[in-house]
């Protein structure tokens, strides 16, 4: 007890707060209940010796990072090696030099502080990296984002079996003239967020929004043999949301949906602001299906109809004369 008190006074004289324990067992209990920056440990102690205490400390994830300095008269090489092997930071033989003890304590505490700052910086970096990854996933499909992160310079691919959807909000232009920009954005966000939920549930990839138009695709960048069926189901679910959205937004809104299936080229454009997009006649035809459609109707091209005609109900075919493409057959997908 007298030695502990004398030693504790010496350490306090260095400018540190000190807690003492009369044996290894009580030392473990104190360390488990409190936070310490450094442990000064003797080897000769009752109930649990220093080797046992050190082994227990370094075996627990909660206490393994606390630095330990062994201070003991048992300073033969085997004991020193065993302590270092068990995880001690330093070994100071008794009787110790006060200046040396102060210097080594200061060095290890400074080292610990630097390590903790490093860990905080790494934690901050990990958080920021996660934010960046989450933001990238909001912009690009997950598989494309991973390829870009791995250093890919080009992500252009051809997909032969894809279904494209365009959903346009009816009367948006006239409505935009009557409300504030904030109200307009809130309305679009409310509608498109509901469409996002439908897309996510059915494995549909949202490509982009163009003003008041929502564009989505299935079968790209992840191939799916049920692309046309999944897209038709999504279209029906989107259309079913309209009455609820009308009531929620207190406005008369409607949508026109156009769907087409076929091959596309997909890839990332832009060097500083990435954008994943699709190109090809399949995309153009899907856009025309929407443009030539009617309010609250789902206009489906002949190629999509051929893929899903046994799974959904359709109206009799209608012929539309599309500028630059000639006469195309379209079908109304029924609820």
mmCIF file of C-alpha atoms in Angstrom:
data_model
loop_
_atom_site.group_PDB
_atom_site.id
_atom_site.type_symbol
_atom_site.label_atom_id
_atom_site.label_comp_id
_atom_site.label_asym_id
_atom_site.label_seq_id
_atom_site.Cartn_x
_atom_site.Cartn_y
_atom_site.Cartn_z
ATOM 1 C CA UNK A 1 0.000 0.000 0.000
ATOM 2 C CA UNK A 2 2.824 2.401 0.913
ATOM 3 C CA UNK A 3 4.582 1.701 -2.383
ATOM 4 C CA UNK A 4 1.353 2.296 -4.360
ATOM 5 C CA UNK A 5 0.692 5.608 -2.593
ATOM 6 C CA UNK A 6 4.241 6.785 -3.189
ATOM 7 C CA UNK A 7 4.122 5.743 -6.805
ATOM 8 C CA UNK A 8 0.698 7.393 -7.344
ATOM 9 C CA UNK A 9 1.998 10.688 -5.887
ATOM 10 C CA UNK A 10 4.936 10.560 -8.261
ATOM 11 C CA UNK A 11 2.654 10.067 -11.294
ATOM 12 C CA UNK A 12 0.320 12.863 -10.133
ATOM 13 C CA UNK A 13 3.402 15.054 -9.863
ATOM 14 C CA UNK A 14 3.873 14.438 -13.606
ATOM 15 C CA UNK A 15 0.427 16.019 -14.130
ATOM 16 C CA UNK A 16 -1.763 12.912 -14.543
ATOM 17 C CA UNK A 17 -4.851 11.588 -12.777
ATOM 18 C CA UNK A 18 -4.216 8.246 -11.080
ATOM 19 C CA UNK A 19 -6.346 5.337 -9.870
ATOM 20 C CA UNK A 20 -4.741 2.433 -7.999
ATOM 21 C CA UNK A 21 -5.692 -1.200 -7.410
ATOM 22 C CA UNK A 22 -4.353 -3.455 -4.657
ATOM 23 C CA UNK A 23 -4.236 -6.592 -6.839
ATOM 24 C CA UNK A 24 -4.749 -7.880 -10.380
ATOM 25 C CA UNK A 25 -8.332 -8.981 -9.806
ATOM 26 C CA UNK A 26 -9.478 -5.530 -8.643
ATOM 27 C CA UNK A 27 -7.442 -3.922 -11.394
ATOM 28 C CA UNK A 28 -9.474 -5.843 -14.008
ATOM 29 C CA UNK A 29 -12.761 -4.799 -12.372
ATOM 30 C CA UNK A 30 -11.693 -1.123 -12.334
ATOM 31 C CA UNK A 31 -10.545 -1.199 -15.953
ATOM 32 C CA UNK A 32 -13.793 -2.794 -17.133
ATOM 33 C CA UNK A 33 -15.923 -0.140 -15.373
ATOM 34 C CA UNK A 34 -13.859 2.969 -16.211
ATOM 35 C CA UNK A 35 -11.930 4.499 -19.087
ATOM 36 C CA UNK A 36 -8.160 4.763 -18.767
ATOM 37 C CA UNK A 37 -5.519 6.124 -21.140
ATOM 38 C CA UNK A 38 -2.599 4.090 -19.772
ATOM 39 C CA UNK A 39 -2.021 1.191 -17.376
ATOM 40 C CA UNK A 40 1.152 0.865 -15.291
ATOM 41 C CA UNK A 41 1.347 -2.788 -14.289
ATOM 42 C CA UNK A 42 3.556 -4.718 -11.884
ATOM 43 C CA UNK A 43 4.162 -8.427 -12.379
ATOM 44 C CA UNK A 44 4.204 -9.542 -8.749
ATOM 45 C CA UNK A 45 0.659 -9.095 -7.419
ATOM 46 C CA UNK A 46 -1.705 -11.205 -5.273
ATOM 47 C CA UNK A 47 -4.747 -13.108 -6.715
ATOM 48 C CA UNK A 48 -3.768 -12.369 -10.355
ATOM 49 C CA UNK A 49 -0.202 -11.679 -11.415
ATOM 50 C CA UNK A 50 0.769 -9.134 -14.056
ATOM 51 C CA UNK A 51 1.064 -11.724 -16.852
ATOM 52 C CA UNK A 52 -2.509 -12.878 -16.241
ATOM 53 C CA UNK A 53 -3.846 -9.318 -16.112
ATOM 54 C CA UNK A 54 -2.010 -8.356 -19.300
ATOM 55 C CA UNK A 55 -3.256 -11.454 -21.124
ATOM 56 C CA UNK A 56 -6.862 -10.785 -20.067
ATOM 57 C CA UNK A 57 -6.678 -7.120 -21.095
ATOM 58 C CA UNK A 58 -5.282 -7.858 -24.544
ATOM 59 C CA UNK A 59 -7.779 -10.686 -25.110
ATOM 60 C CA UNK A 60 -10.774 -8.364 -24.775
ATOM 61 C CA UNK A 61 -11.775 -6.032 -27.629
ATOM 62 C CA UNK A 62 -12.966 -3.501 -25.056
ATOM 63 C CA UNK A 63 -9.555 -3.138 -23.354
ATOM 64 C CA UNK A 64 -7.055 -4.368 -25.959
ATOM 65 C CA UNK A 65 -6.276 -0.866 -27.230
ATOM 66 C CA UNK A 66 -5.271 0.523 -23.791
ATOM 67 C CA UNK A 67 -1.455 0.785 -23.705
ATOM 68 C CA UNK A 68 0.313 -1.021 -20.861
ATOM 69 C CA UNK A 69 3.743 -0.293 -19.362
ATOM 70 C CA UNK A 70 5.199 -3.093 -17.233
ATOM 71 C CA UNK A 71 7.174 -1.847 -14.212
ATOM 72 C CA UNK A 72 8.841 -4.754 -12.439
ATOM 73 C CA UNK A 73 11.996 -6.010 -10.788
ATOM 74 C CA UNK A 74 11.570 -9.262 -12.739
ATOM 75 C CA UNK A 75 13.605 -7.799 -15.578
ATOM 76 C CA UNK A 76 15.306 -10.872 -17.038
ATOM 77 C CA UNK A 77 15.063 -11.177 -20.821
ATOM 78 C CA UNK A 78 12.455 -13.977 -20.811
ATOM 79 C CA UNK A 79 10.001 -11.900 -18.754
ATOM 80 C CA UNK A 80 10.519 -8.833 -20.931
ATOM 81 C CA UNK A 81 9.963 -10.853 -24.110
ATOM 82 C CA UNK A 82 6.852 -12.518 -22.682
ATOM 83 C CA UNK A 83 5.346 -9.127 -21.721
ATOM 84 C CA UNK A 84 6.021 -7.640 -25.143
ATOM 85 C CA UNK A 85 4.612 -10.777 -26.763
ATOM 86 C CA UNK A 86 1.423 -10.433 -24.702
ATOM 87 C CA UNK A 87 1.004 -6.847 -25.932
ATOM 88 C CA UNK A 88 2.806 -4.524 -23.488
ATOM 89 C CA UNK A 89 4.009 -1.219 -24.957
ATOM 90 C CA UNK A 90 7.097 -0.966 -22.775
ATOM 91 C CA UNK A 91 9.008 -2.590 -19.907
ATOM 92 C CA UNK A 92 10.696 -0.469 -17.212
ATOM 93 C CA UNK A 93 12.819 -2.318 -14.636
ATOM 94 C CA UNK A 94 12.770 -1.482 -10.916
ATOM 95 C CA UNK A 95 14.221 0.567 -9.390
ATOM 96 C CA UNK A 96 13.168 2.994 -12.132
ATOM 97 C CA UNK A 97 14.602 6.346 -13.098
ATOM 98 C CA UNK A 98 11.994 9.068 -12.512
ATOM 99 C CA UNK A 99 12.976 11.090 -15.591
ATOM 100 C CA UNK A 100 12.905 7.988 -17.772
ATOM 101 C CA UNK A 101 9.488 6.983 -16.400
ATOM 102 C CA UNK A 102 8.046 10.462 -17.044
ATOM 103 C CA UNK A 103 9.467 10.504 -20.568
ATOM 104 C CA UNK A 104 8.133 7.081 -21.488
ATOM 105 C CA UNK A 105 4.681 7.803 -20.052
ATOM 106 C CA UNK A 106 4.558 11.064 -22.002
ATOM 107 C CA UNK A 107 5.722 9.339 -25.190
ATOM 108 C CA UNK A 108 3.114 6.568 -24.987
ATOM 109 C CA UNK A 109 0.256 8.969 -24.149
ATOM 110 C CA UNK A 110 1.250 11.153 -27.086
ATOM 111 C CA UNK A 111 1.376 8.078 -29.307
ATOM 112 C CA UNK A 112 -2.084 7.043 -28.070
ATOM 113 C CA UNK A 113 -3.455 10.517 -28.746
ATOM 114 C CA UNK A 114 -2.069 10.468 -32.285
ATOM 115 C CA UNK A 115 -3.559 7.013 -32.839
ATOM 116 C CA UNK A 116 -6.979 8.140 -31.609
ATOM 117 C CA UNK A 117 -6.848 11.186 -33.886
ATOM 118 C CA UNK A 118 -5.922 8.919 -36.768
ATOM 119 C CA UNK A 119 -8.862 6.641 -35.991
ATOM 120 C CA UNK A 120 -11.193 9.661 -35.879
ATOM 121 C CA UNK A 121 -9.867 10.843 -39.234
ATOM 122 C CA UNK A 122 -10.334 7.372 -40.713
ATOM 123 C CA UNK A 123 -13.869 7.239 -39.311
ATOM 124 C CA UNK A 124 -14.608 10.631 -40.857
ATOM 125 C CA UNK A 125 -13.152 9.478 -44.173
ATOM 126 C CA UNK A 126 -15.293 6.319 -44.068
ATOM 127 C CA UNK A 127 -18.418 8.382 -43.368
ATOM 128 C CA UNK A 128 -17.642 10.778 -46.216
ATOM 129 C CA UNK A 129 -16.868 7.864 -48.534
ATOM 130 C CA UNK A 130 -20.216 6.286 -47.645
ATOM 131 C CA UNK A 131 -21.970 9.587 -48.361
ATOM 132 C CA UNK A 132 -20.230 9.755 -51.737
ATOM 133 C CA UNK A 133 -21.119 6.118 -52.490
ATOM 134 C CA UNK A 134 -24.761 6.694 -51.522
ATOM 135 C CA UNK A 135 -24.892 9.795 -53.700
ATOM 136 C CA UNK A 136 -23.366 7.873 -56.611
ATOM 137 C CA UNK A 137 -25.981 5.141 -56.201
ATOM 138 C CA UNK A 138 -28.690 7.805 -56.388
ATOM 139 C CA UNK A 139 -27.296 8.850 -59.753
ATOM 140 C CA UNK A 140 -26.163 5.573 -61.312
ATOM 141 C CA UNK A 141 -27.178 1.897 -61.181
ATOM 142 C CA UNK A 142 -25.184 -0.018 -58.542
ATOM 143 C CA UNK A 143 -23.284 -2.198 -61.029
ATOM 144 C CA UNK A 144 -22.286 0.823 -63.119
ATOM 145 C CA UNK A 145 -21.195 2.781 -60.042
ATOM 146 C CA UNK A 146 -18.955 -0.120 -58.980
ATOM 147 C CA UNK A 147 -17.329 -0.299 -62.408
ATOM 148 C CA UNK A 148 -16.580 3.414 -62.401
ATOM 149 C CA UNK A 149 -15.147 3.217 -58.874
ATOM 150 C CA UNK A 150 -12.862 0.405 -60.054
ATOM 151 C CA UNK A 151 -11.492 2.687 -62.771
ATOM 152 C CA UNK A 152 -13.514 1.776 -65.857
ATOM 153 C CA UNK A 153 -13.311 4.570 -68.442
ATOM 154 C CA UNK A 154 -16.275 3.383 -70.525
ATOM 155 C CA UNK A 155 -19.496 1.583 -69.619
ATOM 156 C CA UNK A 156 -21.237 1.393 -72.989
ATOM 157 C CA UNK A 157 -23.096 -1.877 -73.628
ATOM 158 C CA UNK A 158 -25.738 -3.270 -75.945
ATOM 159 C CA UNK A 159 -28.760 -5.004 -74.460
ATOM 160 C CA UNK A 160 -31.071 -6.919 -76.790
ATOM 161 C CA UNK A 161 -34.042 -7.450 -74.482
ATOM 162 C CA UNK A 162 -35.141 -4.290 -72.681
ATOM 163 C CA UNK A 163 -38.482 -2.640 -71.977
ATOM 164 C CA UNK A 164 -38.685 1.157 -71.748
ATOM 165 C CA UNK A 165 -41.391 3.214 -70.034
ATOM 166 C CA UNK A 166 -42.193 6.911 -70.314
ATOM 167 C CA UNK A 167 -44.799 8.374 -67.941
ATOM 168 C CA UNK A 168 -45.844 11.981 -68.549
ATOM 169 C CA UNK A 169 -47.918 14.128 -66.192
ATOM 170 C CA UNK A 170 -50.891 15.633 -68.023
ATOM 171 C CA UNK A 171 -51.536 19.376 -67.867
ATOM 172 C CA UNK A 172 -48.247 20.059 -66.165
ATOM 173 C CA UNK A 173 -47.365 23.136 -68.230
ATOM 174 C CA UNK A 174 -50.595 24.982 -67.423
ATOM 175 C CA UNK A 175 -50.353 23.977 -63.774
ATOM 176 C CA UNK A 176 -46.757 25.256 -63.584
ATOM 177 C CA UNK A 177 -47.962 28.736 -64.548
ATOM 178 C CA UNK A 178 -50.312 28.910 -61.554
ATOM 179 C CA UNK A 179 -48.096 27.843 -58.642
ATOM 180 C CA UNK A 180 -44.771 28.839 -57.114
ATOM 181 C CA UNK A 181 -41.578 27.008 -58.125
ATOM 182 C CA UNK A 182 -41.386 25.469 -54.640
ATOM 183 C CA UNK A 183 -44.916 24.064 -54.876
ATOM 184 C CA UNK A 184 -44.151 22.748 -58.327
ATOM 185 C CA UNK A 185 -41.023 20.905 -57.178
ATOM 186 C CA UNK A 186 -42.851 19.521 -54.136
ATOM 187 C CA UNK A 187 -45.586 18.157 -56.371
ATOM 188 C CA UNK A 188 -43.157 16.519 -58.785
ATOM 189 C CA UNK A 189 -41.158 15.074 -55.920
ATOM 190 C CA UNK A 190 -44.288 13.598 -54.355
ATOM 191 C CA UNK A 191 -45.376 11.938 -57.605
ATOM 192 C CA UNK A 192 -41.978 10.695 -58.761
ATOM 193 C CA UNK A 193 -41.067 9.425 -55.287
ATOM 194 C CA UNK A 194 -44.116 7.166 -55.430
ATOM 195 C CA UNK A 195 -43.048 6.003 -58.892
ATOM 196 C CA UNK A 196 -39.566 5.294 -57.491
ATOM 197 C CA UNK A 197 -41.093 2.989 -54.879
ATOM 198 C CA UNK A 198 -42.923 1.057 -57.580
ATOM 199 C CA UNK A 199 -39.757 0.794 -59.673
ATOM 200 C CA UNK A 200 -37.651 -0.395 -56.739
ATOM 201 C CA UNK A 201 -40.239 -3.022 -55.775
ATOM 202 C CA UNK A 202 -40.381 -4.479 -59.277
ATOM 203 C CA UNK A 203 -36.660 -4.339 -60.074
ATOM 204 C CA UNK A 204 -37.085 -1.480 -62.543
ATOM 205 C CA UNK A 205 -34.209 0.940 -63.137
ATOM 206 C CA UNK A 206 -35.189 4.604 -63.050
ATOM 207 C CA UNK A 207 -33.177 6.280 -65.810
ATOM 208 C CA UNK A 208 -34.090 9.940 -65.373
ATOM 209 C CA UNK A 209 -36.818 12.540 -65.178
ATOM 210 C CA UNK A 210 -37.207 15.017 -68.003
ATOM 211 C CA UNK A 211 -39.291 17.901 -66.719
ATOM 212 C CA UNK A 212 -42.637 16.273 -65.954
ATOM 213 C CA UNK A 213 -41.747 12.966 -67.622
ATOM 214 C CA UNK A 214 -40.491 9.854 -65.821
ATOM 215 C CA UNK A 215 -38.307 7.401 -67.742
ATOM 216 C CA UNK A 216 -37.562 3.867 -66.545
ATOM 217 C CA UNK A 217 -36.187 0.639 -68.001
ATOM 218 C CA UNK A 218 -36.176 -3.066 -67.188
ATOM 219 C CA UNK A 219 -33.531 -5.514 -68.404
ATOM 220 C CA UNK A 220 -30.711 -3.006 -68.078
ATOM 221 C CA UNK A 221 -28.060 -2.889 -66.672
ATOM 222 C CA UNK A 222 -29.156 -6.185 -65.089
ATOM 223 C CA UNK A 223 -30.689 -8.552 -67.608
ATOM 224 C CA UNK A 224 -34.135 -9.951 -66.811
ATOM 225 C CA UNK A 225 -36.123 -12.317 -69.013
ATOM 226 C CA UNK A 226 -39.384 -10.942 -67.498
ATOM 227 C CA UNK A 227 -38.576 -7.335 -68.408
ATOM 228 C CA UNK A 228 -41.797 -6.688 -70.334
ATOM 229 C CA UNK A 229 -44.065 -8.288 -67.710
ATOM 230 C CA UNK A 230 -42.382 -6.400 -64.851
ATOM 231 C CA UNK A 231 -42.714 -3.107 -66.695
ATOM 232 C CA UNK A 232 -46.386 -3.655 -67.473
ATOM 233 C CA UNK A 233 -47.056 -4.459 -63.828
ATOM 234 C CA UNK A 234 -45.199 -1.293 -62.830
ATOM 235 C CA UNK A 235 -47.228 0.790 -65.264
ATOM 236 C CA UNK A 236 -50.491 -0.538 -63.843
ATOM 237 C CA UNK A 237 -49.318 0.193 -60.294
ATOM 238 C CA UNK A 238 -48.275 3.732 -61.250
ATOM 239 C CA UNK A 239 -51.641 4.351 -62.852
ATOM 240 C CA UNK A 240 -53.403 3.016 -59.744
ATOM 241 C CA UNK A 241 -51.594 5.620 -57.631
ATOM 242 C CA UNK A 242 -53.160 8.567 -59.446
ATOM 243 C CA UNK A 243 -56.507 8.766 -57.546
ATOM 244 C CA UNK A 244 -54.634 8.713 -54.233
ATOM 245 C CA UNK A 245 -52.193 11.376 -55.443
ATOM 246 C CA UNK A 246 -55.057 13.536 -56.696
ATOM 247 C CA UNK A 247 -56.603 13.527 -53.241
ATOM 248 C CA UNK A 248 -53.306 14.006 -51.438
ATOM 249 C CA UNK A 249 -52.166 16.908 -53.631
ATOM 250 C CA UNK A 250 -55.689 18.330 -53.984
ATOM 251 C CA UNK A 251 -55.322 18.714 -57.735
ATOM 252 C CA UNK A 252 -56.576 17.144 -60.920
ATOM 253 C CA UNK A 253 -53.597 15.273 -62.291
ATOM 254 C CA UNK A 254 -53.357 12.452 -64.777
ATOM 255 C CA UNK A 255 -50.600 10.564 -66.538
ATOM 256 C CA UNK A 256 -50.022 9.076 -69.941
ATOM 257 C CA UNK A 257 -47.737 6.057 -70.153
ATOM 258 C CA UNK A 258 -45.942 4.641 -73.184
ATOM 259 C CA UNK A 259 -44.092 1.305 -73.259
ATOM 260 C CA UNK A 260 -41.885 -0.369 -75.864
ATOM 261 C CA UNK A 261 -39.493 -3.348 -75.921
ATOM 262 C CA UNK A 262 -36.373 -4.067 -77.928
ATOM 263 C CA UNK A 263 -32.601 -3.557 -78.077
ATOM 264 C CA UNK A 264 -30.826 -0.498 -76.673
ATOM 265 C CA UNK A 265 -27.342 0.843 -76.150
ATOM 266 C CA UNK A 266 -26.750 1.866 -72.538
ATOM 267 C CA UNK A 267 -23.863 3.714 -70.970
ATOM 268 C CA UNK A 268 -22.503 6.599 -68.953
ATOM 269 C CA UNK A 269 -21.993 10.002 -70.514
ATOM 270 C CA UNK A 270 -20.222 12.974 -69.008
ATOM 271 C CA UNK A 271 -16.821 13.376 -67.388
ATOM 272 C CA UNK A 272 -17.650 15.543 -64.390
ATOM 273 C CA UNK A 273 -21.400 15.032 -64.026
ATOM 274 C CA UNK A 274 -22.230 11.414 -64.771
ATOM 275 C CA UNK A 275 -25.462 10.381 -66.392
ATOM 276 C CA UNK A 276 -26.568 6.836 -67.217
ATOM 277 C CA UNK A 277 -28.693 6.881 -70.343
ATOM 278 C CA UNK A 278 -30.159 4.700 -73.101
ATOM 279 C CA UNK A 279 -30.114 5.193 -76.857
ATOM 280 C CA UNK A 280 -31.726 3.585 -79.874
ATOM 281 C CA UNK A 281 -34.943 3.206 -81.788
ATOM 282 C CA UNK A 282 -36.506 1.293 -78.887
ATOM 283 C CA UNK A 283 -36.233 4.389 -76.708
ATOM 284 C CA UNK A 284 -37.621 6.650 -79.442
ATOM 285 C CA UNK A 285 -40.594 4.363 -80.036
ATOM 286 C CA UNK A 286 -41.405 4.182 -76.313
ATOM 287 C CA UNK A 287 -41.394 7.979 -76.236
ATOM 288 C CA UNK A 288 -43.758 8.057 -79.232
ATOM 289 C CA UNK A 289 -46.083 5.572 -77.524
ATOM 290 C CA UNK A 290 -46.429 8.067 -74.683
ATOM 291 C CA UNK A 291 -46.664 11.120 -76.929
ATOM 292 C CA UNK A 292 -49.482 9.606 -78.998
ATOM 293 C CA UNK A 293 -51.292 8.198 -75.975
ATOM 294 C CA UNK A 294 -54.249 9.495 -74.016
ATOM 295 C CA UNK A 295 -54.687 10.658 -70.436
ATOM 296 C CA UNK A 296 -54.736 7.862 -67.850
ATOM 297 C CA UNK A 297 -54.021 5.248 -70.513
ATOM 298 C CA UNK A 298 -51.081 2.874 -70.949
ATOM 299 C CA UNK A 299 -50.086 2.750 -74.606
ATOM 300 C CA UNK A 300 -48.074 -0.393 -75.442
ATOM 301 C CA UNK A 301 -46.162 -1.060 -78.654
ATOM 302 C CA UNK A 302 -46.583 -4.185 -80.734
ATOM 303 C CA UNK A 303 -43.210 -5.580 -79.624
ATOM 304 C CA UNK A 304 -44.177 -5.376 -75.943
ATOM 305 C CA UNK A 305 -47.669 -6.692 -76.665
ATOM 306 C CA UNK A 306 -46.183 -9.767 -78.365
ATOM 307 C CA UNK A 307 -44.136 -10.560 -75.241
ATOM 308 C CA UNK A 308 -46.967 -10.260 -72.695
ATOM 309 C CA UNK A 309 -50.242 -10.713 -74.579
ATOM 310 C CA UNK A 310 -51.019 -13.949 -72.717
ATOM 311 C CA UNK A 311 -50.523 -12.372 -69.293
ATOM 312 C CA UNK A 312 -52.484 -9.093 -69.574
ATOM 313 C CA UNK A 313 -55.673 -7.759 -71.105
ATOM 314 C CA UNK A 314 -55.407 -5.349 -74.024
ATOM 315 C CA UNK A 315 -57.734 -3.376 -76.261
ATOM 316 C CA UNK A 316 -57.938 -4.085 -79.963
ATOM 317 C CA UNK A 317 -54.902 -2.675 -81.813
ATOM 318 C CA UNK A 318 -54.886 0.937 -82.871
ATOM 319 C CA UNK A 319 -52.785 2.298 -85.708
ATOM 320 C CA UNK A 320 -50.923 5.573 -85.203
ATOM 321 C CA UNK A 321 -49.098 7.469 -87.909
ATOM 322 C CA UNK A 322 -45.775 8.500 -86.402
ATOM 323 C CA UNK A 323 -43.739 11.099 -88.244
ATOM 324 C CA UNK A 324 -40.484 9.603 -89.445
ATOM 325 C CA UNK A 325 -41.559 6.046 -88.560
ATOM 326 C CA UNK A 326 -44.767 5.478 -90.459
ATOM 327 C CA UNK A 327 -47.784 3.568 -89.174
ATOM 328 C CA UNK A 328 -47.294 1.736 -85.872
ATOM 329 C CA UNK A 329 -49.655 -0.564 -84.013
ATOM 330 C CA UNK A 330 -50.362 0.199 -80.357
ATOM 331 C CA UNK A 331 -52.431 -1.472 -77.675
ATOM 332 C CA UNK A 332 -54.027 -0.119 -74.522
ATOM 333 C CA UNK A 333 -53.058 -2.097 -71.438
ATOM 334 C CA UNK A 334 -56.155 -2.593 -69.306
ATOM 335 C CA UNK A 335 -56.388 -2.484 -65.511
#
